[in-house]
């Protein structure tokens, strides 16, 4: 199916749906088949025009293509799902490595939408039967519903907590730790690396309090930033440091958590680190020369990469 539906196709879909639609969410009549997933809004649910147009103009590939139509005076949102399968359907054909990748993608998507304030204008469908996968691309696609209910008074924080709970359930089912995480310092002549064994890991200069002790930096704070394990992955939080923390060149807002994954670069003041899997070897499909911490480094520093051991 093309990303754009013709009027005839839309009319045909709406006629076929009428007898099959079942109300799954309060105020929304939902219908799904192999080609589309649609939601009919009743009088208690309203379209967020700001959310809809942000979604339509967005360059994010993970949004399922959505079309807004009018049917019997009501608004219907139609999402194209042809050539895609749900995560639930694909589960038995996915390797553990693929499952880990899919759930990590989903966590990254949610984090991006939070940072761009999409949750102020709509909701996410992140149940496993409503998350879609393109098997040819190993790409996750989600349903973003730009809707709100009449007299709705749910804070963004409560909505985020609900999404986090659902994400944790998916982590528990799909994701397993497949190797040891290692934090490697890149701006040092020494082979400095730390195996992340504890669930909470502090970076800084205060000897008694931190697990990653850096003594050769005047710009680093005593307790600069924290890495912690939650919901099947590592996260990072800047602890209100004087010179800031950057994740892949993006400055972190203090006291907010951000998901991190192998290959990510962390800059704490003037100290640069790379998050790695300690088990990355060529035999597991990750050639040593492909490690992101090797790029833009001279030959002397390349010898320090754990992937080459």
C-alpha angles and dihedrals in degrees: 000000000000118000090248120060122213119234090250091054092049093049091048092049092050092051092050092048100052097084095037103048116114127189108246100159125037108268094008127093107205131202130178137179135150093288108036147013116208139184124201113204118218125204094278094059124066133197116245100223091191091053093045096051092044088054093047093049095042121113092211109125094203096073113098108235107264132198126192117213137168118239122178090337094309131106118246126191115207121194121195112229102163115142090015131104131203120256088244092056094044096048098094092051097048124094118226089254090055092047090052090050093049094050091046089052090052092051090050091049093052091048092051092050091049092051091049092048095241090142089067089067105035152349137266128233102215102157111125093247090055100046111091132209132198102215092200093057104026085232125150119222125193138196112239111193111202093200140114133191125242112269089007111169103174115138122229089242093058091047091051091049091053091050091048091053091052091047091051090053090054091048090052092052103038113022129073129173106257100182150357117288116227130192111209126191113226104185097060131090087219125080094249116173135147128206108223102230101144122073089232121045124182126201118203149084102279102107098201096049110037133073094202103053116193115185103167098067125086092184096058118095123234090250102018108162141344133225116200138176118236136150093002099309145068123263133189131214130185109228097213093282121185097237100030138236125260129200112200089339093309115118114234122231107239117258094012121113125233128189117244130193138183111298095029118134120225121195113192105185101304096340117098125201138177126212112225142172107242089212096058105129134150090252089063092054098263111111114211092236091059096064109121092224089065094060119097090010128119123241094263093058093042090067089064096062112114090216089071095056 
